[in-house]
mmCIF file of C-alpha atoms in Angstrom:
data_model
loop_
_atom_site.group_PDB
_atom_site.id
_atom_site.type_symbol
_atom_site.label_atom_id
_atom_site.label_comp_id
_atom_site.label_asym_id
_atom_site.label_seq_id
_atom_site.Cartn_x
_atom_site.Cartn_y
_atom_site.Cartn_z
ATOM 1 C CA UNK A 1 102.391 91.225 113.010
ATOM 2 C CA UNK A 2 99.887 94.048 113.068
ATOM 3 C CA UNK A 3 98.883 95.899 109.952
ATOM 4 C CA UNK A 4 96.943 98.989 109.174
ATOM 5 C CA UNK A 5 96.439 101.479 105.888
ATOM 6 C CA UNK A 6 96.776 105.055 105.918
ATOM 7 C CA UNK A 7 96.296 107.901 104.124
ATOM 8 C CA UNK A 8 98.960 109.530 102.501
ATOM 9 C CA UNK A 9 98.775 112.718 100.392
ATOM 10 C CA UNK A 10 97.217 110.957 97.284
ATOM 11 C CA UNK A 11 98.006 107.700 98.030
ATOM 12 C CA UNK A 12 97.337 104.468 100.414
ATOM 13 C CA UNK A 13 99.911 102.927 102.570
ATOM 14 C CA UNK A 14 99.696 99.528 104.357
ATOM 15 C CA UNK A 15 102.254 99.137 106.959
ATOM 16 C CA UNK A 16 103.071 95.961 108.533
ATOM 17 C CA UNK A 17 104.846 95.604 111.653
ATOM 18 C CA UNK A 18 106.011 93.167 114.134
ATOM 19 C CA UNK A 19 104.639 93.666 117.472
ATOM 20 C CA UNK A 20 107.501 91.363 119.200
ATOM 21 C CA UNK A 21 111.022 92.939 117.247
ATOM 22 C CA UNK A 22 109.031 96.385 116.503
ATOM 23 C CA UNK A 23 110.721 95.553 112.629
ATOM 24 C CA UNK A 24 108.772 97.081 109.915
ATOM 25 C CA UNK A 25 108.158 94.628 107.497
ATOM 26 C CA UNK A 26 106.499 96.465 104.990
ATOM 27 C CA UNK A 27 105.322 99.885 103.442
ATOM 28 C CA UNK A 28 103.759 99.374 100.423
ATOM 29 C CA UNK A 29 102.412 102.866 98.744
ATOM 30 C CA UNK A 30 99.777 102.960 96.303
ATOM 31 C CA UNK A 31 96.714 104.769 94.445
ATOM 32 C CA UNK A 32 94.579 102.054 96.039
ATOM 33 C CA UNK A 33 95.166 98.619 97.784
ATOM 34 C CA UNK A 34 92.637 96.176 97.184
ATOM 35 C CA UNK A 35 92.277 93.451 99.653
ATOM 36 C CA UNK A 36 93.948 90.959 96.870
ATOM 37 C CA UNK A 37 97.066 93.464 96.783
ATOM 38 C CA UNK A 38 96.937 93.199 100.632
ATOM 39 C CA UNK A 39 97.094 89.368 100.480
ATOM 40 C CA UNK A 40 99.714 89.694 97.944
ATOM 41 C CA UNK A 41 101.840 91.646 100.273
ATOM 42 C CA UNK A 42 101.378 89.562 103.027
ATOM 43 C CA UNK A 43 102.358 86.755 101.301
ATOM 44 C CA UNK A 44 105.668 88.414 100.456
ATOM 45 C CA UNK A 45 105.779 89.203 104.040
ATOM 46 C CA UNK A 46 105.584 85.530 105.174
ATOM 47 C CA UNK A 47 107.775 84.107 102.845
ATOM 48 C CA UNK A 48 110.759 86.107 104.134
ATOM 49 C CA UNK A 49 109.983 86.358 107.587
ATOM 50 C CA UNK A 50 107.793 83.175 108.209
ATOM 51 C CA UNK A 51 103.882 82.546 109.390
ATOM 52 C CA UNK A 52 102.676 84.738 112.305
ATOM 53 C CA UNK A 53 100.855 83.580 115.317
ATOM 54 C CA UNK A 54 98.418 86.098 114.806
ATOM 55 C CA UNK A 55 97.825 89.511 112.953
ATOM 56 C CA UNK A 56 96.063 91.903 114.474
ATOM 57 C CA UNK A 57 94.302 94.659 111.676
ATOM 58 C CA UNK A 58 91.954 97.826 111.944
ATOM 59 C CA UNK A 59 88.717 97.842 109.934
ATOM 60 C CA UNK A 60 89.794 99.234 106.542
ATOM 61 C CA UNK A 61 87.415 97.908 103.815
ATOM 62 C CA UNK A 62 90.620 96.174 102.170
ATOM 63 C CA UNK A 63 91.038 94.386 105.222
ATOM 64 C CA UNK A 64 87.879 93.491 105.509
ATOM 65 C CA UNK A 65 86.976 92.190 102.242
ATOM 66 C CA UNK A 66 86.340 88.762 101.345
ATOM 67 C CA UNK A 67 89.748 88.555 99.383
ATOM 68 C CA UNK A 68 91.062 88.971 103.020
ATOM 69 C CA UNK A 69 88.528 86.590 104.514
ATOM 70 C CA UNK A 70 89.826 83.991 101.953
ATOM 71 C CA UNK A 71 93.092 84.381 102.286
ATOM 72 C CA UNK A 72 93.241 84.170 106.324
ATOM 73 C CA UNK A 73 90.690 80.887 106.222
ATOM 74 C CA UNK A 74 93.419 79.552 103.037
ATOM 75 C CA UNK A 75 96.476 80.247 105.283
ATOM 76 C CA UNK A 76 94.939 79.171 108.592
ATOM 77 C CA UNK A 77 96.199 82.540 110.649
ATOM 78 C CA UNK A 78 94.412 83.879 113.738
ATOM 79 C CA UNK A 79 93.256 87.369 112.575
ATOM 80 C CA UNK A 80 92.128 89.692 115.177
ATOM 81 C CA UNK A 81 90.205 92.494 113.937
ATOM 82 C CA UNK A 82 90.324 95.725 116.244
ATOM 83 C CA UNK A 83 86.939 96.807 117.765
ATOM 84 C CA UNK A 84 85.726 99.668 115.402
ATOM 85 C CA UNK A 85 86.382 103.141 117.107
ATOM 86 C CA UNK A 86 89.003 101.454 119.370
ATOM 87 C CA UNK A 87 92.293 102.114 117.897
ATOM 88 C CA UNK A 88 93.839 101.680 121.325
ATOM 89 C CA UNK A 89 93.258 97.917 120.712
ATOM 90 C CA UNK A 90 96.029 97.851 118.272
ATOM 91 C CA UNK A 91 98.197 101.083 120.255
ATOM 92 C CA UNK A 92 101.586 100.010 118.581
ATOM 93 C CA UNK A 93 100.560 100.317 115.051
ATOM 94 C CA UNK A 94 98.445 103.356 115.749
ATOM 95 C CA UNK A 95 101.602 104.647 117.432
ATOM 96 C CA UNK A 96 103.882 103.468 114.327
ATOM 97 C CA UNK A 97 101.237 105.124 112.263
ATOM 98 C CA UNK A 98 101.837 108.702 113.912
ATOM 99 C CA UNK A 99 105.461 108.359 114.013
ATOM 100 C CA UNK A 100 105.135 107.422 110.259
ATOM 101 C CA UNK A 101 103.092 110.490 109.295
ATOM 102 C CA UNK A 102 104.771 113.117 111.975
ATOM 103 C CA UNK A 103 108.542 112.099 110.699
ATOM 104 C CA UNK A 104 107.828 110.975 107.351
ATOM 105 C CA UNK A 105 104.674 112.374 105.528
ATOM 106 C CA UNK A 106 104.190 115.544 106.618
ATOM 107 C CA UNK A 107 107.916 116.796 106.967
ATOM 108 C CA UNK A 108 108.400 115.521 102.959
ATOM 109 C CA UNK A 109 107.299 117.143 99.941
ATOM 110 C CA UNK A 110 105.897 114.417 97.686
ATOM 111 C CA UNK A 111 104.754 114.910 94.802
ATOM 112 C CA UNK A 112 104.792 111.306 92.644
ATOM 113 C CA UNK A 113 103.964 107.855 93.611
ATOM 114 C CA UNK A 114 107.694 107.012 92.834
ATOM 115 C CA UNK A 115 108.778 109.846 95.458
ATOM 116 C CA UNK A 116 106.318 108.516 97.819
ATOM 117 C CA UNK A 117 107.814 104.756 97.824
ATOM 118 C CA UNK A 118 111.347 105.925 97.780
ATOM 119 C CA UNK A 119 110.661 108.178 100.904
ATOM 120 C CA UNK A 120 108.591 105.252 102.482
ATOM 121 C CA UNK A 121 111.881 103.057 101.650
ATOM 122 C CA UNK A 122 114.595 105.595 103.068
ATOM 123 C CA UNK A 123 112.204 106.147 106.405
ATOM 124 C CA UNK A 124 111.775 102.080 106.868
ATOM 125 C CA UNK A 125 115.413 101.918 106.895
ATOM 126 C CA UNK A 126 116.006 104.285 109.114
ATOM 127 C CA UNK A 127 113.169 103.101 111.109
ATOM 128 C CA UNK A 128 114.765 99.667 111.300
ATOM 129 C CA UNK A 129 118.563 100.185 111.064
ATOM 130 C CA UNK A 130 119.239 103.311 113.244
ATOM 131 C CA UNK A 131 116.314 104.206 115.496
ATOM 132 C CA UNK A 132 116.357 102.548 118.865
ATOM 133 C CA UNK A 133 113.531 101.761 120.682
ATOM 134 C CA UNK A 134 112.673 101.873 124.323
ATOM 135 C CA UNK A 135 110.581 98.836 124.489
ATOM 136 C CA UNK A 136 113.774 96.909 123.074
ATOM 137 C CA UNK A 137 116.153 98.060 125.713
ATOM 138 C CA UNK A 138 117.283 101.255 123.448
ATOM 139 C CA UNK A 139 118.374 98.227 120.450
ATOM 140 C CA UNK A 140 117.135 99.050 116.749
ATOM 141 C CA UNK A 141 114.682 96.222 115.935
ATOM 142 C CA UNK A 142 117.589 94.667 113.753
ATOM 143 C CA UNK A 143 119.991 95.042 116.601
ATOM 144 C CA UNK A 144 117.342 93.056 118.707
ATOM 145 C CA UNK A 145 116.910 90.472 116.130
ATOM 146 C CA UNK A 146 120.589 89.893 116.085
ATOM 147 C CA UNK A 147 121.090 89.741 119.759
ATOM 148 C CA UNK A 148 117.790 87.298 119.925
ATOM 149 C CA UNK A 149 119.256 85.189 117.247
ATOM 150 C CA UNK A 150 123.129 84.883 119.105
ATOM 151 C CA UNK A 151 121.251 84.233 122.284
ATOM 152 C CA UNK A 152 119.476 81.211 120.522
ATOM 153 C CA UNK A 153 122.557 79.807 119.061
ATOM 154 C CA UNK A 154 124.281 80.517 122.630
ATOM 155 C CA UNK A 155 121.294 78.490 124.258
#
């Protein structure tokens, strides 16, 4: 799982993506995102999807806060911070954030936080359910997960 914070117009966005399935697990927009809020959102994702082996993150202040350090210790998750100034170490989330900016944030006039959340929800649904990924054999993330589940049942 990868996560990063990206700036929206007047808000911050926490993006959480499963590197394996390319599924966007969370797009959380708010005027600010504390380490405690990030920890709550990660708890929600884990409750829904299970514990990841590793989380890779950038070095945003929220992701390097005492709240996150405590959360990582309590959760027992392997947390890997990319080196400062080395976004290529987390290339997938950087690519994801670029698509989010180019295809959603730069193309949409967003006036309120509510509009931002609705826009992100719609974009996330499109990204997960309708957008094929070449890295997944031109399947959408949800098709990829469904196929893996069927393969597992057949084995």
